[in-house]
């Protein structure tokens, strides 16, 4: 199964993608994580990404498409592919369609997690991540069972904040989403590239997971 997860910043794409990937044995590829890893590597390409990512702007299509094409075509022992944050423009979606067609494995589904804009800032500004395994938490909405200890890997210490999780940057990211990424729903609805399932993301993380799991199981049945 090959799935694209759409949703505004903070809609819960990363949180849900980790759960779905585990349940359905899929490779989870987050474009944000791939780009942040490139940035952290200190490469020339990585250094050029800061000007966009730190300001909450989209990285140019040619750069993202080339980095993601490489990640998608890398060998994986997983049965499926779950793309989180890619594509984010119609140009990226067209490039992805072309690559998947060439690989003989077109998209099966597009899942659009919907959350009202007014929820986004509180979600993102309270996000914390485990520096060891990347598990995502929230200071209020999704706390680890034991404070300061990661539920997934047992890491103990200070959880990480993302450099672009400041309120002014979040508002830029949301504007970029509404301008460039929201129209992708129409792109996928109009073509034969996949089917779009809408999920109400304005519920607790566990309730969103339950809804997504049951939709995906029903779709596979
Ligand atoms: P990226 O890392 O993809 O960020 P994003 O799309 O802005 O999404 P987020 O990771 O912020 O949110 P999420 O939906 O994954 O939410 P999460 O599950 O973490 O991109 C970062 C930057 O990279 C971009 O700005 C751009 O510069 C660049 N980039 C990346 N891809 C690109 C592309 N394709 N093209 C061009 N540029 C690109 O949840 C957020 C918080 O909410 C967490 O604290 C979580 O615990 C909490 N939460 C989750 N679900 C719920 C819930 N149901 N109720 C309450 N709280 C919840």
Tab-separated table of N, CA and C in Angstrom, residues 26-167:
chain	number	residue	atom	x	y	z
A	26	UNK	N	4.778	-0.395	6.999
A	26	UNK	CA	5.110	0.498	5.891
A	26	UNK	C	6.380	1.286	6.212
A	27	UNK	N	7.079	1.704	5.160
A	27	UNK	CA	8.213	2.601	5.331
A	27	UNK	C	7.649	4.015	5.491
A	28	UNK	N	8.027	4.695	6.581
A	28	UNK	CA	7.540	6.060	6.825
A	28	UNK	C	8.612	7.041	6.367
A	29	UNK	N	8.290	7.848	5.372
A	29	UNK	CA	9.242	8.867	4.908
A	29	UNK	C	8.649	10.246	5.131
A	30	UNK	N	9.226	10.993	6.064
A	30	UNK	CA	8.784	12.365	6.326
A	30	UNK	C	9.745	13.309	5.617
A	31	UNK	N	9.213	14.146	4.717
A	31	UNK	CA	10.112	15.063	3.994
A	31	UNK	C	10.776	16.030	4.970
A	32	UNK	N	10.044	16.452	6.010
A	32	UNK	CA	10.637	17.350	7.006
A	32	UNK	C	11.831	16.681	7.676
A	33	UNK	N	11.681	15.402	8.068
A	33	UNK	CA	12.796	14.687	8.724
A	33	UNK	C	13.971	14.509	7.762
A	34	UNK	N	13.655	14.166	6.499
A	34	UNK	CA	14.727	13.961	5.515
A	34	UNK	C	15.492	15.280	5.307
A	35	UNK	N	14.746	16.395	5.202
A	35	UNK	CA	15.404	17.694	4.982
A	35	UNK	C	16.177	18.137	6.231
A	36	UNK	N	15.608	17.871	7.431
A	36	UNK	CA	16.324	18.251	8.663
A	36	UNK	C	17.624	17.444	8.801
A	37	UNK	N	17.595	16.168	8.382
A	37	UNK	CA	18.812	15.344	8.453
A	37	UNK	C	19.871	15.908	7.492
A	38	UNK	N	19.424	16.345	6.328
A	38	UNK	CA	20.360	16.929	5.355
A	38	UNK	C	20.968	18.218	5.930
A	39	UNK	N	20.092	19.010	6.581
A	39	UNK	CA	20.541	20.273	7.183
A	39	UNK	C	21.579	19.992	8.285
A	40	UNK	N	21.275	18.984	9.115
A	40	UNK	CA	22.162	18.665	10.241
A	40	UNK	C	23.488	18.089	9.757
A	41	UNK	N	23.516	17.526	8.544
A	41	UNK	CA	24.756	16.919	8.034
A	41	UNK	C	25.799	17.992	7.719
A	42	UNK	N	25.340	19.256	7.577
A	42	UNK	CA	26.285	20.337	7.284
A	42	UNK	C	26.718	20.368	5.830
A	43	UNK	N	26.106	19.536	4.983
A	43	UNK	CA	26.459	19.527	3.559
A	43	UNK	C	26.128	20.890	2.943
A	44	UNK	N	26.636	21.097	1.727
A	44	UNK	CA	26.354	22.360	1.044
A	44	UNK	C	24.851	22.497	0.806
A	45	UNK	N	24.240	21.385	0.384
A	45	UNK	CA	22.791	21.401	0.165
A	45	UNK	C	22.077	21.710	1.483
A	46	UNK	N	22.509	21.031	2.559
A	46	UNK	CA	21.886	21.222	3.870
A	46	UNK	C	21.941	22.684	4.310
A	47	UNK	N	23.094	23.317	4.079
A	47	UNK	CA	23.232	24.727	4.489
A	47	UNK	C	22.271	25.623	3.705
A	48	UNK	N	22.004	25.245	2.461
A	48	UNK	CA	21.126	26.085	1.633
A	48	UNK	C	19.656	25.956	2.056
A	49	UNK	N	19.342	24.912	2.859
A	49	UNK	CA	17.942	24.696	3.249
A	49	UNK	C	17.481	25.630	4.363
A	50	UNK	N	18.431	26.086	5.194
A	50	UNK	CA	18.069	26.881	6.373
A	50	UNK	C	17.247	28.107	6.015
A	51	UNK	N	17.636	28.786	4.925
A	51	UNK	CA	16.949	30.048	4.579
A	51	UNK	C	15.455	29.825	4.370
A	52	UNK	N	15.071	28.651	3.914
A	52	UNK	CA	13.649	28.363	3.694
A	52	UNK	C	13.011	27.806	4.972
A	53	UNK	N	13.626	26.763	5.523
A	53	UNK	CA	13.000	26.048	6.637
A	53	UNK	C	12.878	26.911	7.894
A	54	UNK	N	13.921	27.693	8.197
A	54	UNK	CA	13.877	28.508	9.410
A	54	UNK	C	12.852	29.631	9.289
A	55	UNK	N	12.486	29.982	8.042
A	55	UNK	CA	11.505	31.055	7.826
A	55	UNK	C	10.095	30.500	7.598
A	56	UNK	N	9.959	29.182	7.610
A	56	UNK	CA	8.632	28.583	7.418
A	56	UNK	C	8.184	28.569	5.971
A	57	UNK	N	9.143	28.724	5.048
A	57	UNK	CA	8.786	28.703	3.612
A	57	UNK	C	9.073	27.338	3.028
A	58	UNK	N	8.410	27.047	1.908
A	58	UNK	CA	8.671	25.772	1.256
A	58	UNK	C	10.044	25.785	0.598
A	59	UNK	N	10.720	24.657	0.692
A	59	UNK	CA	11.973	24.459	-0.035
A	59	UNK	C	11.601	24.307	-1.520
A	60	UNK	N	12.410	24.867	-2.441
A	60	UNK	CA	12.040	24.792	-3.867
A	60	UNK	C	11.794	23.351	-4.336
A	61	UNK	N	10.854	23.227	-5.257
A	61	UNK	CA	10.431	21.905	-5.740
A	61	UNK	C	11.590	21.045	-6.243
A	62	UNK	N	12.494	21.645	-7.046
A	62	UNK	CA	13.542	20.794	-7.641
A	62	UNK	C	14.403	20.145	-6.557
A	63	UNK	N	14.654	20.880	-5.467
A	63	UNK	CA	15.485	20.340	-4.381
A	63	UNK	C	14.731	19.208	-3.669
A	64	UNK	N	13.474	19.480	-3.285
A	64	UNK	CA	12.704	18.487	-2.524
A	64	UNK	C	12.475	17.231	-3.367
A	65	UNK	N	12.129	17.439	-4.639
A	65	UNK	CA	11.835	16.284	-5.497
A	65	UNK	C	13.077	15.408	-5.617
A	66	UNK	N	14.239	16.036	-5.775
A	66	UNK	CA	15.432	15.202	-5.943
A	66	UNK	C	15.797	14.470	-4.643
A	67	UNK	N	15.684	15.155	-3.504
A	67	UNK	CA	16.015	14.505	-2.220
A	67	UNK	C	15.014	13.371	-1.930
A	68	UNK	N	13.740	13.614	-2.187
A	68	UNK	CA	12.724	12.590	-1.878
A	68	UNK	C	12.771	11.431	-2.877
A	69	UNK	N	13.086	11.734	-4.145
A	69	UNK	CA	13.175	10.648	-5.141
A	69	UNK	C	14.253	9.656	-4.712
A	70	UNK	N	15.354	10.206	-4.192
A	70	UNK	CA	16.447	9.336	-3.738
A	70	UNK	C	15.980	8.469	-2.547
A	71	UNK	N	15.276	9.106	-1.607
A	71	UNK	CA	14.807	8.361	-0.424
A	71	UNK	C	13.782	7.289	-0.821
A	72	UNK	N	12.907	7.618	-1.774
A	72	UNK	CA	11.855	6.676	-2.176
A	72	UNK	C	12.448	5.475	-2.911
A	73	UNK	N	13.495	5.723	-3.685
A	73	UNK	CA	14.039	4.604	-4.470
A	73	UNK	C	15.089	3.797	-3.694
A	74	UNK	N	15.441	4.255	-2.483
A	74	UNK	CA	16.402	3.473	-1.684
A	74	UNK	C	15.756	2.153	-1.269
A	75	UNK	N	16.554	1.068	-1.198
A	75	UNK	CA	15.988	-0.229	-0.834
A	75	UNK	C	15.315	-0.184	0.539
A	76	UNK	N	14.196	-0.892	0.664
A	76	UNK	CA	13.495	-0.953	1.945
A	76	UNK	C	12.935	-2.362	2.114
A	77	UNK	N	12.931	-2.849	3.364
A	77	UNK	CA	12.381	-4.193	3.589
A	77	UNK	C	10.897	-4.118	3.969
A	78	UNK	N	10.313	-2.925	3.835
A	78	UNK	CA	8.909	-2.753	4.213
A	78	UNK	C	7.996	-3.029	3.022
A	79	UNK	N	6.762	-3.427	3.354
A	79	UNK	CA	5.818	-3.804	2.302
A	79	UNK	C	5.167	-2.595	1.634
A	80	UNK	N	5.092	-1.472	2.333
A	80	UNK	CA	4.393	-0.315	1.774
A	80	UNK	C	5.163	0.961	2.013
A	81	UNK	N	4.580	2.062	1.574
A	81	UNK	CA	5.238	3.369	1.677
A	81	UNK	C	4.230	4.398	2.188
A	82	UNK	N	4.648	5.144	3.219
A	82	UNK	CA	3.790	6.181	3.784
A	82	UNK	C	4.539	7.509	3.706
A	83	UNK	N	4.068	8.392	2.836
A	83	UNK	CA	4.743	9.678	2.632
A	83	UNK	C	4.073	10.751	3.474
A	84	UNK	N	4.871	11.424	4.303
A	84	UNK	CA	4.356	12.410	5.261
A	84	UNK	C	5.015	13.756	4.945
A	85	UNK	N	4.217	14.706	4.418
A	85	UNK	CA	4.759	16.039	4.109
A	85	UNK	C	5.258	16.179	2.685
A	86	UNK	N	5.162	15.139	1.916
A	86	UNK	CA	5.551	15.154	0.505
A	86	UNK	C	4.532	14.337	-0.271
A	87	UNK	N	3.962	14.853	-1.361
A	87	UNK	CA	4.237	16.137	-1.971
A	87	UNK	C	3.513	17.276	-1.266
A	88	UNK	N	3.947	18.512	-1.549
A	88	UNK	CA	3.349	19.690	-0.918
A	88	UNK	C	2.967	20.748	-1.942
A	89	UNK	N	3.224	20.475	-3.212
A	89	UNK	CA	2.788	21.376	-4.298
A	89	UNK	C	2.337	20.478	-5.451
A	90	UNK	N	1.606	21.067	-6.379
A	90	UNK	CA	1.165	20.283	-7.533
A	90	UNK	C	2.386	19.793	-8.331
A	91	UNK	N	3.418	20.638	-8.440
A	91	UNK	CA	4.634	20.228	-9.157
A	91	UNK	C	5.265	18.993	-8.524
A	92	UNK	N	5.322	18.968	-7.186
A	92	UNK	CA	5.886	17.801	-6.494
A	92	UNK	C	5.008	16.570	-6.714
A	93	UNK	N	3.692	16.779	-6.720
A	93	UNK	CA	2.768	15.646	-6.907
A	93	UNK	C	2.950	15.042	-8.302
A	94	UNK	N	3.146	15.899	-9.292
A	94	UNK	CA	3.338	15.389	-10.655
A	94	UNK	C	4.648	14.594	-10.742
A	95	UNK	N	5.688	15.115	-10.083
A	95	UNK	CA	6.977	14.406	-10.110
A	95	UNK	C	6.857	13.057	-9.392
A	96	UNK	N	6.113	13.043	-8.291
A	96	UNK	CA	5.931	11.778	-7.561
A	96	UNK	C	5.158	10.762	-8.399
A	97	UNK	N	4.085	11.223	-9.041
A	97	UNK	CA	3.311	10.317	-9.915
A	97	UNK	C	4.221	9.683	-10.961
A	98	UNK	N	5.069	10.529	-11.545
A	98	UNK	CA	5.954	10.047	-12.611
A	98	UNK	C	6.914	8.991	-12.044
A	99	UNK	N	7.492	9.291	-10.888
A	99	UNK	CA	8.448	8.332	-10.316
A	99	UNK	C	7.765	7.009	-9.959
A	100	UNK	N	6.581	7.096	-9.325
A	100	UNK	CA	5.901	5.854	-8.918
A	100	UNK	C	5.437	5.062	-10.140
A	101	UNK	N	5.030	5.763	-11.199
A	101	UNK	CA	4.654	5.062	-12.441
A	101	UNK	C	5.856	4.298	-12.993
A	102	UNK	N	7.009	4.984	-12.977
A	102	UNK	CA	8.222	4.325	-13.500
A	102	UNK	C	8.599	3.113	-12.654
A	103	UNK	N	8.314	3.198	-11.342
A	103	UNK	CA	8.624	2.063	-10.458
A	103	UNK	C	7.533	0.991	-10.538
A	104	UNK	N	6.456	1.298	-11.257
A	104	UNK	CA	5.350	0.331	-11.385
A	104	UNK	C	4.559	0.165	-10.105
A	105	UNK	N	4.566	1.197	-9.239
A	105	UNK	CA	3.851	1.087	-7.959
A	105	UNK	C	3.134	2.402	-7.661
A	106	UNK	N	2.022	2.665	-8.369
A	106	UNK	CA	1.329	3.948	-8.179
A	106	UNK	C	0.713	4.090	-6.784
A	107	UNK	N	0.319	5.321	-6.476
A	107	UNK	CA	-0.311	5.598	-5.179
A	107	UNK	C	-1.627	4.867	-5.051
A	108	UNK	N	-1.917	4.402	-3.835
A	108	UNK	CA	-3.218	3.775	-3.580
A	108	UNK	C	-4.184	4.769	-2.956
A	109	UNK	N	-3.672	5.567	-2.025
A	109	UNK	CA	-4.574	6.427	-1.252
A	109	UNK	C	-3.913	7.741	-0.865
A	110	UNK	N	-4.754	8.756	-0.717
A	110	UNK	CA	-4.319	10.031	-0.146
A	110	UNK	C	-5.200	10.258	1.082
A	111	UNK	N	-4.563	10.450	2.232
A	111	UNK	CA	-5.334	10.672	3.462
A	111	UNK	C	-5.111	12.115	3.905
A	112	UNK	N	-6.194	12.851	4.032
A	112	UNK	CA	-6.126	14.279	4.355
A	112	UNK	C	-6.615	14.471	5.793
A	113	UNK	N	-5.699	14.822	6.698
A	113	UNK	CA	-6.071	15.024	8.113
A	113	UNK	C	-6.482	16.488	8.277
A	114	UNK	N	-7.720	16.707	8.673
A	114	UNK	CA	-8.231	18.078	8.739
A	114	UNK	C	-8.315	18.588	10.177
A	115	UNK	N	-7.693	19.752	10.386
A	115	UNK	CA	-7.712	20.392	11.712
A	115	UNK	C	-7.918	21.892	11.487
A	116	UNK	N	-8.821	22.523	12.240
A	116	UNK	CA	-9.031	23.965	12.048
A	116	UNK	C	-7.745	24.761	12.325
A	117	UNK	N	-7.546	25.828	11.545
A	117	UNK	CA	-6.333	26.650	11.685
A	117	UNK	C	-6.098	27.094	13.133
A	118	UNK	N	-7.196	27.408	13.851
A	118	UNK	CA	-7.003	27.974	15.204
A	118	UNK	C	-6.406	26.971	16.206
A	119	UNK	N	-6.386	25.685	15.874
A	119	UNK	CA	-5.772	24.690	16.780
A	119	UNK	C	-4.255	24.565	16.563
A	120	UNK	N	-3.797	25.048	15.404
A	120	UNK	CA	-2.444	24.719	14.965
A	120	UNK	C	-1.343	25.296	15.872
A	121	UNK	N	-1.465	26.569	16.229
A	121	UNK	CA	-0.372	27.208	16.981
A	121	UNK	C	-0.168	26.515	18.322
A	122	UNK	N	-1.269	26.233	19.035
A	122	UNK	CA	-1.135	25.586	20.352
A	122	UNK	C	-0.497	24.208	20.207
A	123	UNK	N	-0.875	23.499	19.166
A	123	UNK	CA	-0.299	22.164	18.981
A	123	UNK	C	1.197	22.243	18.722
A	124	UNK	N	1.575	23.136	17.798
A	124	UNK	CA	2.989	23.143	17.394
A	124	UNK	C	3.884	23.748	18.464
A	125	UNK	N	3.401	24.811	19.112
A	125	UNK	CA	4.275	25.456	20.104
A	125	UNK	C	4.477	24.556	21.331
A	126	UNK	N	3.606	23.574	21.530
A	126	UNK	CA	3.779	22.660	22.675
A	126	UNK	C	4.433	21.344	22.284
A	127	UNK	N	4.875	21.242	21.040
A	127	UNK	CA	5.465	19.955	20.606
A	127	UNK	C	6.858	19.755	21.209
A	128	UNK	N	7.142	18.532	21.627
A	128	UNK	CA	8.473	18.134	22.064
A	128	UNK	C	8.747	16.771	21.442
A	129	UNK	N	10.022	16.503	21.119
A	129	UNK	CA	10.360	15.221	20.506
A	129	UNK	C	11.491	14.558	21.258
A	130	UNK	N	11.510	13.233	21.217
A	130	UNK	CA	12.609	12.487	21.827
A	130	UNK	C	13.846	12.641	20.932
A	131	UNK	N	14.968	13.119	21.474
A	131	UNK	CA	16.152	13.311	20.633
A	131	UNK	C	16.766	11.992	20.179
A	132	UNK	N	16.414	10.894	20.842
A	132	UNK	CA	16.982	9.590	20.460
A	132	UNK	C	16.203	8.922	19.344
A	133	UNK	N	14.870	8.795	19.520
A	133	UNK	CA	14.093	7.999	18.551
A	133	UNK	C	13.096	8.833	17.758
A	134	UNK	N	12.943	10.117	18.085
A	134	UNK	CA	12.049	10.981	17.315
A	134	UNK	C	10.585	10.893	17.717
A	135	UNK	N	10.263	10.123	18.755
A	135	UNK	CA	8.853	10.038	19.194
A	135	UNK	C	8.341	11.447	19.502
A	136	UNK	N	7.077	11.691	19.114
A	136	UNK	CA	6.524	13.048	19.225
A	136	UNK	C	5.595	13.143	20.441
A	137	UNK	N	5.786	14.194	21.242
A	137	UNK	CA	4.933	14.435	22.417
A	137	UNK	C	4.391	15.858	22.355
A	138	UNK	N	3.516	16.152	23.319
A	138	UNK	CA	3.013	17.515	23.484
A	138	UNK	C	2.952	17.798	24.977
A	139	UNK	N	3.306	19.031	25.358
A	139	UNK	CA	3.384	19.351	26.793
A	139	UNK	C	2.032	19.200	27.488
A	140	UNK	N	0.945	19.294	26.720
A	140	UNK	CA	-0.384	19.186	27.324
A	140	UNK	C	-1.185	18.015	26.754
A	141	UNK	N	-1.140	17.845	25.420
A	141	UNK	CA	-2.063	16.901	24.766
A	141	UNK	C	-1.532	15.478	24.648
A	142	UNK	N	-0.218	15.312	24.719
A	142	UNK	CA	0.339	13.962	24.533
A	142	UNK	C	1.640	13.855	25.323
A	143	UNK	N	1.470	13.598	26.645
A	143	UNK	CA	2.649	13.574	27.519
A	143	UNK	C	3.187	12.141	27.603
A	144	UNK	N	4.491	11.987	27.840
A	144	UNK	CA	4.999	10.631	28.083
A	144	UNK	C	4.419	10.103	29.402
A	145	UNK	N	4.358	8.767	29.534
A	145	UNK	CA	3.745	8.196	30.757
A	145	UNK	C	4.507	8.644	32.003
A	146	UNK	N	5.842	8.637	31.921
A	146	UNK	CA	6.665	9.139	33.026
A	146	UNK	C	7.328	10.430	32.544
A	147	UNK	N	7.155	11.536	33.287
A	147	UNK	CA	7.722	12.806	32.811
A	147	UNK	C	9.222	12.695	32.525
A	148	UNK	N	9.632	13.188	31.351
A	148	UNK	CA	11.058	13.205	31.005
A	148	UNK	C	11.616	11.870	30.540
A	149	UNK	N	10.747	10.849	30.383
A	149	UNK	CA	11.218	9.539	29.917
A	149	UNK	C	10.420	9.156	28.665
A	150	UNK	N	11.131	8.815	27.599
A	150	UNK	CA	10.438	8.475	26.352
A	150	UNK	C	9.753	7.111	26.472
A	151	UNK	N	8.462	7.071	26.132
A	151	UNK	CA	7.701	5.813	26.188
A	151	UNK	C	8.283	4.774	25.241
A	152	UNK	N	8.817	5.248	24.117
A	152	UNK	CA	9.237	4.320	23.054
A	152	UNK	C	10.604	3.700	23.332
A	153	UNK	N	11.600	4.564	23.653
A	153	UNK	CA	12.973	4.038	23.714
A	153	UNK	C	13.600	4.153	25.106
A	154	UNK	N	12.870	4.775	26.066
A	154	UNK	CA	13.388	4.858	27.431
A	154	UNK	C	14.372	5.994	27.650
A	155	UNK	N	14.631	6.828	26.618
A	155	UNK	CA	15.536	7.975	26.792
A	155	UNK	C	15.080	8.808	27.987
A	156	UNK	N	16.049	9.257	28.799
A	156	UNK	CA	15.735	10.122	29.948
A	156	UNK	C	16.475	11.426	29.781
A	157	UNK	N	15.769	12.539	29.858
A	157	UNK	CA	16.436	13.831	29.740
A	157	UNK	C	15.527	14.854	29.107
A	158	UNK	N	16.178	15.835	28.488
A	158	UNK	CA	15.424	16.961	27.933
A	158	UNK	C	14.951	16.630	26.526
A	159	UNK	N	13.679	16.780	26.282
A	159	UNK	CA	13.143	16.556	24.945
A	159	UNK	C	13.444	17.779	24.073
A	160	UNK	N	13.429	17.560	22.737
A	160	UNK	CA	13.851	18.619	21.811
A	160	UNK	C	12.691	19.473	21.323
A	161	UNK	N	13.029	20.724	21.053
A	161	UNK	CA	12.094	21.642	20.372
A	161	UNK	C	12.622	21.858	18.970
A	162	UNK	N	11.739	21.990	17.995
A	162	UNK	CA	12.193	22.261	16.636
A	162	UNK	C	12.432	23.752	16.440
A	163	UNK	N	13.467	24.067	15.652
A	163	UNK	CA	13.843	25.476	15.446
A	163	UNK	C	12.720	26.270	14.792
A	164	UNK	N	11.874	25.595	13.988
A	164	UNK	CA	10.820	26.330	13.265
A	164	UNK	C	9.475	26.274	13.988
A	165	UNK	N	9.470	25.892	15.257
A	165	UNK	CA	8.212	25.812	15.997
A	165	UNK	C	7.908	27.076	16.803
A	166	UNK	N	8.374	28.237	16.319
A	166	UNK	CA	8.013	29.520	16.948
A	166	UNK	C	6.730	30.031	16.312
A	167	UNK	N	5.952	30.791	17.096
A	167	UNK	CA	4.625	31.182	16.605
A	167	UNK	C	4.679	31.929	15.270
